[in-house]
């Protein structure tokens, strides 16, 4: 049981990120991005222009009193608040994230809401937390009546895309992705580690991490947002190449299919640009296997080669008319 008045140390943090194309024909500048992401009147949107344009909203809280998802069927009631926020990269890619952290054990009785409100983003179980089963349950997705982080993230995303600033004329078609993550506490004297990254069907990805005590859940959420962003970029450009029918379609059709990648996406690849320094090295795991940046460079080179090939006949035609 926790001691009243003290904030218990978290042993588990979990979250879900939704990533998709902003429904706007024009990319938003920094000022307009700040207007879009101003979720609270008492806190400013954080906007940075280097090394790319990036806007991060303040956090909003959702009070929850429900069961935690578990892989073994254990019924664990928990009460607290889930933090949610949104990010916009280069005025083009919109993300929403919902996450929480939880201690190894909580009070045996429900506290007044004031107890939970002074612990933003913390969800406390009744009694002991089945740590591994809860992490696995979040990654698999909960059942009816369980805490649903995806629903909170999706609700925030839906709120943002209804904003009157947006014209709902996206420059190309794309799919949203969702990334679920669970970060357990590292053993003493061990640093952060990224244990597993998986690709599932229907745009679902899962990430399992270990982080030392003292690293905030918000920092882990930032890392996972960065992973989700770059995974979405890879997924979207792969689909563009597939739809371009390289080698089968005529030149102008292939160029037309690939142009959105050149105009809107190829300059967005900047891993770790906005990741906490204590966690940035975890990107190395994905660079080794499955090799995110190698795959991106290969895709980018294929697009450049195709555009160069299509430009040769046009150059010959221009020279012959002189």
Tab-separated table of C-alpha atoms in Angstrom, residues 10-299:
chain	number	residue	atom	x	y	z
A	10	UNK	CA	6.311	4.515	-11.425
A	11	UNK	CA	7.437	1.086	-12.610
A	12	UNK	CA	5.538	1.090	-15.895
A	13	UNK	CA	4.592	3.673	-18.507
A	14	UNK	CA	2.340	2.953	-21.485
A	15	UNK	CA	1.032	4.945	-24.409
A	16	UNK	CA	-0.389	5.016	-27.908
A	17	UNK	CA	0.499	7.333	-30.806
A	18	UNK	CA	-1.703	8.043	-33.814
A	19	UNK	CA	0.081	9.483	-36.864
A	20	UNK	CA	-1.344	10.821	-40.108
A	21	UNK	CA	-1.305	13.519	-42.747
A	22	UNK	CA	-2.773	16.872	-41.737
A	23	UNK	CA	-5.953	17.448	-43.826
A	24	UNK	CA	-4.760	20.740	-45.281
A	25	UNK	CA	-3.637	21.522	-48.832
A	26	UNK	CA	-1.007	23.959	-47.570
A	27	UNK	CA	1.448	23.094	-44.807
A	28	UNK	CA	0.918	25.230	-41.711
A	29	UNK	CA	3.532	27.763	-40.645
A	30	UNK	CA	4.672	28.053	-37.038
A	31	UNK	CA	2.106	30.663	-36.026
A	32	UNK	CA	-0.826	28.743	-37.507
A	33	UNK	CA	0.448	25.468	-36.052
A	34	UNK	CA	0.437	27.089	-32.608
A	35	UNK	CA	-3.178	28.148	-33.135
A	36	UNK	CA	-4.164	24.617	-34.104
A	37	UNK	CA	-2.453	22.969	-31.131
A	38	UNK	CA	-3.473	25.405	-28.416
A	39	UNK	CA	-5.410	22.907	-26.351
A	40	UNK	CA	-5.280	24.978	-23.162
A	41	UNK	CA	-5.557	28.703	-22.609
A	42	UNK	CA	-3.138	28.645	-19.661
A	43	UNK	CA	-0.202	27.023	-21.514
A	44	UNK	CA	1.580	27.936	-24.714
A	45	UNK	CA	2.352	25.634	-27.607
A	46	UNK	CA	6.057	24.892	-27.911
A	47	UNK	CA	7.296	25.733	-31.405
A	48	UNK	CA	10.836	25.151	-32.660
A	49	UNK	CA	12.193	25.915	-36.126
A	50	UNK	CA	15.499	24.037	-35.963
A	51	UNK	CA	16.395	21.570	-37.329
A	52	UNK	CA	12.827	21.437	-38.672
A	53	UNK	CA	9.522	23.115	-37.878
A	54	UNK	CA	7.998	21.287	-34.936
A	55	UNK	CA	5.075	22.247	-32.700
A	56	UNK	CA	4.075	20.432	-29.507
A	57	UNK	CA	0.828	21.118	-27.669
A	58	UNK	CA	0.408	21.381	-23.912
A	59	UNK	CA	-0.927	18.274	-22.216
A	60	UNK	CA	-4.594	17.756	-21.455
A	61	UNK	CA	-5.806	15.263	-18.865
A	62	UNK	CA	-8.576	12.683	-18.978
A	63	UNK	CA	-9.809	11.255	-15.697
A	64	UNK	CA	-10.226	7.463	-15.719
A	65	UNK	CA	-11.706	4.911	-13.309
A	66	UNK	CA	-11.695	1.523	-15.005
A	67	UNK	CA	-9.832	-1.753	-15.389
A	68	UNK	CA	-6.326	-1.909	-16.805
A	69	UNK	CA	-5.872	-4.217	-19.806
A	70	UNK	CA	-4.018	-7.390	-18.832
A	71	UNK	CA	-2.812	-10.382	-20.826
A	72	UNK	CA	-3.706	-12.943	-18.161
A	73	UNK	CA	-7.266	-11.820	-17.495
A	74	UNK	CA	-6.477	-10.272	-14.099
A	75	UNK	CA	-9.057	-7.646	-13.151
A	76	UNK	CA	-7.139	-4.622	-11.899
A	77	UNK	CA	-9.121	-1.496	-11.227
A	78	UNK	CA	-7.180	1.754	-11.547
A	79	UNK	CA	-7.957	5.432	-11.049
A	80	UNK	CA	-6.072	8.513	-12.161
A	81	UNK	CA	-5.461	10.703	-15.174
A	82	UNK	CA	-4.198	9.959	-18.679
A	83	UNK	CA	-2.125	12.681	-20.355
A	84	UNK	CA	-2.695	13.485	-24.024
A	85	UNK	CA	-0.916	15.845	-26.389
A	86	UNK	CA	-0.461	16.534	-30.088
A	87	UNK	CA	2.494	17.359	-32.322
A	88	UNK	CA	2.810	18.752	-35.834
A	89	UNK	CA	5.975	18.276	-37.900
A	90	UNK	CA	6.777	20.698	-40.743
A	91	UNK	CA	3.129	21.748	-40.710
A	92	UNK	CA	2.336	18.491	-42.470
A	93	UNK	CA	2.293	15.385	-40.215
A	94	UNK	CA	-0.090	15.402	-37.253
A	95	UNK	CA	0.295	13.124	-34.244
A	96	UNK	CA	-1.719	12.598	-31.087
A	97	UNK	CA	-0.491	10.658	-28.061
A	98	UNK	CA	-2.156	9.373	-24.902
A	99	UNK	CA	-0.046	7.913	-22.113
A	100	UNK	CA	0.179	7.222	-18.393
A	101	UNK	CA	2.593	5.886	-15.806
A	102	UNK	CA	1.705	3.656	-12.898
A	103	UNK	CA	3.374	2.545	-9.645
A	104	UNK	CA	3.942	-1.018	-8.446
A	105	UNK	CA	1.086	-0.674	-5.959
A	106	UNK	CA	-1.638	1.764	-5.056
A	107	UNK	CA	-4.105	2.398	-2.236
A	108	UNK	CA	-6.722	-0.218	-1.425
A	109	UNK	CA	-9.488	2.378	-1.463
A	110	UNK	CA	-10.399	5.106	-3.903
A	111	UNK	CA	-9.034	8.550	-3.027
A	112	UNK	CA	-10.762	11.898	-3.634
A	113	UNK	CA	-10.186	13.292	-7.136
A	114	UNK	CA	-7.858	15.921	-5.711
A	115	UNK	CA	-5.384	13.147	-4.889
A	116	UNK	CA	-5.214	12.121	-8.555
A	117	UNK	CA	-5.306	15.597	-10.081
A	118	UNK	CA	-2.045	16.594	-8.401
A	119	UNK	CA	-0.447	13.538	-10.062
A	120	UNK	CA	-1.024	14.306	-13.761
A	121	UNK	CA	-0.559	11.385	-16.110
A	122	UNK	CA	-0.455	8.859	-13.249
A	123	UNK	CA	-2.933	5.983	-12.949
A	124	UNK	CA	-2.882	4.117	-9.642
A	125	UNK	CA	-3.992	0.488	-9.329
A	126	UNK	CA	-5.985	-0.837	-6.409
A	127	UNK	CA	-3.402	-2.976	-4.637
A	128	UNK	CA	-0.493	-4.594	-6.445
A	129	UNK	CA	0.090	-4.037	-10.166
A	130	UNK	CA	0.659	-7.131	-12.372
A	131	UNK	CA	3.396	-5.287	-14.252
A	132	UNK	CA	4.218	-7.695	-17.065
A	133	UNK	CA	0.599	-8.677	-17.695
A	134	UNK	CA	-0.428	-5.014	-17.858
A	135	UNK	CA	2.351	-4.126	-20.306
A	136	UNK	CA	1.375	-7.049	-22.522
A	137	UNK	CA	-2.302	-6.160	-22.209
A	138	UNK	CA	-1.733	-2.589	-23.367
A	139	UNK	CA	0.320	-3.760	-26.364
A	140	UNK	CA	-2.335	-6.288	-27.379
A	141	UNK	CA	-5.218	-3.897	-26.867
A	142	UNK	CA	-7.731	-4.057	-24.044
A	143	UNK	CA	-11.171	-5.539	-23.998
A	144	UNK	CA	-14.532	-4.001	-23.288
A	145	UNK	CA	-14.411	-1.861	-20.164
A	146	UNK	CA	-10.588	-1.673	-20.089
A	147	UNK	CA	-8.580	1.539	-20.298
A	148	UNK	CA	-8.359	2.414	-24.005
A	149	UNK	CA	-5.470	4.770	-24.772
A	150	UNK	CA	-6.193	4.577	-28.488
A	151	UNK	CA	-9.663	5.979	-27.986
A	152	UNK	CA	-8.265	8.960	-26.059
A	153	UNK	CA	-5.597	9.616	-28.702
A	154	UNK	CA	-8.117	9.244	-31.511
A	155	UNK	CA	-10.530	11.599	-29.761
A	156	UNK	CA	-7.868	14.289	-29.567
A	157	UNK	CA	-6.977	13.761	-33.225
A	158	UNK	CA	-10.636	14.051	-34.233
A	159	UNK	CA	-10.935	17.288	-32.261
A	160	UNK	CA	-7.936	18.774	-34.065
A	161	UNK	CA	-8.936	17.819	-37.606
A	162	UNK	CA	-12.300	19.563	-37.084
A	163	UNK	CA	-10.493	22.854	-36.492
A	164	UNK	CA	-11.716	25.656	-38.801
A	165	UNK	CA	-8.117	26.414	-39.819
A	166	UNK	CA	-8.081	23.243	-41.924
A	167	UNK	CA	-9.574	23.048	-45.424
A	168	UNK	CA	-9.688	19.198	-45.525
A	169	UNK	CA	-7.967	19.143	-48.928
A	170	UNK	CA	-4.983	16.906	-48.303
A	171	UNK	CA	-2.426	16.981	-51.154
A	172	UNK	CA	-2.393	13.163	-51.414
A	173	UNK	CA	-4.058	10.096	-49.928
A	174	UNK	CA	-2.414	8.251	-47.049
A	175	UNK	CA	-3.238	5.948	-44.160
A	176	UNK	CA	-2.914	6.586	-40.458
A	177	UNK	CA	-0.758	4.370	-38.282
A	178	UNK	CA	-0.946	3.560	-34.589
A	179	UNK	CA	1.965	2.721	-32.333
A	180	UNK	CA	1.480	1.228	-28.870
A	181	UNK	CA	4.341	1.291	-26.413
A	182	UNK	CA	5.125	-0.029	-22.953
A	183	UNK	CA	8.206	0.975	-20.962
A	184	UNK	CA	9.119	-1.011	-17.844
A	185	UNK	CA	11.697	0.064	-15.300
A	186	UNK	CA	15.256	-1.076	-16.028
A	187	UNK	CA	17.151	-3.130	-13.452
A	188	UNK	CA	19.501	-1.058	-11.312
A	189	UNK	CA	22.749	0.047	-13.001
A	190	UNK	CA	21.293	-0.564	-16.470
A	191	UNK	CA	20.488	2.132	-18.971
A	192	UNK	CA	17.557	2.489	-21.358
A	193	UNK	CA	16.968	-0.259	-23.907
A	194	UNK	CA	14.608	-0.840	-26.804
A	195	UNK	CA	13.770	-4.519	-26.534
A	196	UNK	CA	11.324	-5.021	-29.385
A	197	UNK	CA	9.725	-3.209	-32.318
A	198	UNK	CA	7.041	-5.099	-34.225
A	199	UNK	CA	4.926	-4.434	-37.309
A	200	UNK	CA	1.421	-5.853	-37.253
A	201	UNK	CA	-1.485	-5.662	-39.666
A	202	UNK	CA	-3.746	-2.654	-40.198
A	203	UNK	CA	-1.048	-0.078	-39.470
A	204	UNK	CA	-0.374	-1.230	-35.887
A	205	UNK	CA	3.135	-1.127	-34.420
A	206	UNK	CA	4.271	-2.065	-30.916
A	207	UNK	CA	7.373	-1.037	-28.981
A	208	UNK	CA	8.709	-2.534	-25.758
A	209	UNK	CA	11.315	-0.581	-23.792
A	210	UNK	CA	13.192	-0.497	-20.501
A	211	UNK	CA	14.011	2.857	-18.909
A	212	UNK	CA	15.804	3.692	-15.654
A	213	UNK	CA	14.042	5.312	-12.751
A	214	UNK	CA	13.983	9.082	-13.166
A	215	UNK	CA	13.241	9.214	-16.881
A	216	UNK	CA	9.836	10.805	-17.236
A	217	UNK	CA	7.010	9.184	-19.175
A	218	UNK	CA	6.795	12.358	-21.295
A	219	UNK	CA	10.353	11.754	-22.532
A	220	UNK	CA	9.497	8.159	-23.470
A	221	UNK	CA	6.385	9.427	-25.238
A	222	UNK	CA	8.595	11.817	-27.214
A	223	UNK	CA	10.851	8.980	-28.347
A	224	UNK	CA	7.858	6.888	-29.408
A	225	UNK	CA	6.338	9.835	-31.278
A	226	UNK	CA	9.617	10.138	-33.188
A	227	UNK	CA	9.614	6.415	-34.008
A	228	UNK	CA	5.968	6.628	-35.096
A	229	UNK	CA	6.642	9.652	-37.297
A	230	UNK	CA	9.485	7.999	-39.197
A	231	UNK	CA	7.669	4.685	-39.450
A	232	UNK	CA	4.713	6.568	-40.990
A	233	UNK	CA	7.042	8.258	-43.477
A	234	UNK	CA	8.492	4.909	-44.538
A	235	UNK	CA	5.068	3.298	-44.799
A	236	UNK	CA	3.629	6.170	-46.821
A	237	UNK	CA	6.488	6.403	-49.307
A	238	UNK	CA	6.493	2.609	-49.789
A	239	UNK	CA	2.793	2.790	-50.691
A	240	UNK	CA	3.490	5.643	-53.102
A	241	UNK	CA	6.151	3.593	-54.880
A	242	UNK	CA	3.823	0.602	-55.075
A	243	UNK	CA	1.034	2.736	-56.520
A	244	UNK	CA	3.366	4.406	-59.027
A	245	UNK	CA	3.829	1.050	-60.834
A	246	UNK	CA	7.460	1.751	-61.599
A	247	UNK	CA	8.480	-0.002	-64.801
A	248	UNK	CA	4.873	-0.619	-65.831
A	249	UNK	CA	3.267	2.827	-65.975
A	250	UNK	CA	4.270	5.395	-68.559
A	251	UNK	CA	6.704	8.118	-67.548
A	252	UNK	CA	4.325	11.008	-66.828
A	253	UNK	CA	2.014	8.779	-64.739
A	254	UNK	CA	4.900	7.532	-62.591
A	255	UNK	CA	6.198	11.060	-62.057
A	256	UNK	CA	2.722	12.255	-61.102
A	257	UNK	CA	2.376	9.445	-58.538
A	258	UNK	CA	5.780	10.179	-56.969
A	259	UNK	CA	5.609	13.960	-56.936
A	260	UNK	CA	3.846	14.200	-53.508
A	261	UNK	CA	6.766	12.346	-51.943
A	262	UNK	CA	9.212	14.879	-53.358
A	263	UNK	CA	7.087	17.924	-52.554
A	264	UNK	CA	5.951	16.998	-49.049
A	265	UNK	CA	7.850	14.094	-47.463
A	266	UNK	CA	11.459	13.517	-48.486
A	267	UNK	CA	12.785	16.446	-46.433
A	268	UNK	CA	11.094	15.271	-43.222
A	269	UNK	CA	13.537	12.468	-42.380
A	270	UNK	CA	15.353	13.659	-39.231
A	271	UNK	CA	15.525	10.900	-36.592
A	272	UNK	CA	16.162	12.038	-32.978
A	273	UNK	CA	15.609	15.710	-33.836
A	274	UNK	CA	13.253	16.190	-30.878
A	275	UNK	CA	14.094	13.209	-28.664
A	276	UNK	CA	15.404	13.523	-25.110
A	277	UNK	CA	19.194	13.094	-25.082
A	278	UNK	CA	18.994	10.264	-22.563
A	279	UNK	CA	16.945	8.196	-25.029
A	280	UNK	CA	18.234	9.250	-28.455
A	281	UNK	CA	20.717	6.390	-28.692
A	282	UNK	CA	17.836	3.881	-28.717
A	283	UNK	CA	17.377	4.826	-32.366
A	284	UNK	CA	20.571	2.846	-33.020
A	285	UNK	CA	18.592	-0.356	-32.457
A	286	UNK	CA	16.266	0.457	-35.352
A	287	UNK	CA	19.153	1.545	-37.532
A	288	UNK	CA	20.728	-1.898	-37.149
A	289	UNK	CA	17.540	-3.930	-37.489
A	290	UNK	CA	15.293	-3.402	-39.451
A	291	UNK	CA	17.440	-0.499	-40.743
A	292	UNK	CA	15.097	2.474	-40.916
A	293	UNK	CA	17.503	4.977	-42.458
A	294	UNK	CA	18.964	2.441	-44.921
A	295	UNK	CA	15.485	1.680	-46.185
A	296	UNK	CA	14.668	5.401	-46.400
A	297	UNK	CA	17.826	6.147	-48.399
A	298	UNK	CA	17.013	3.293	-50.743
A	299	UNK	CA	13.477	4.628	-51.295
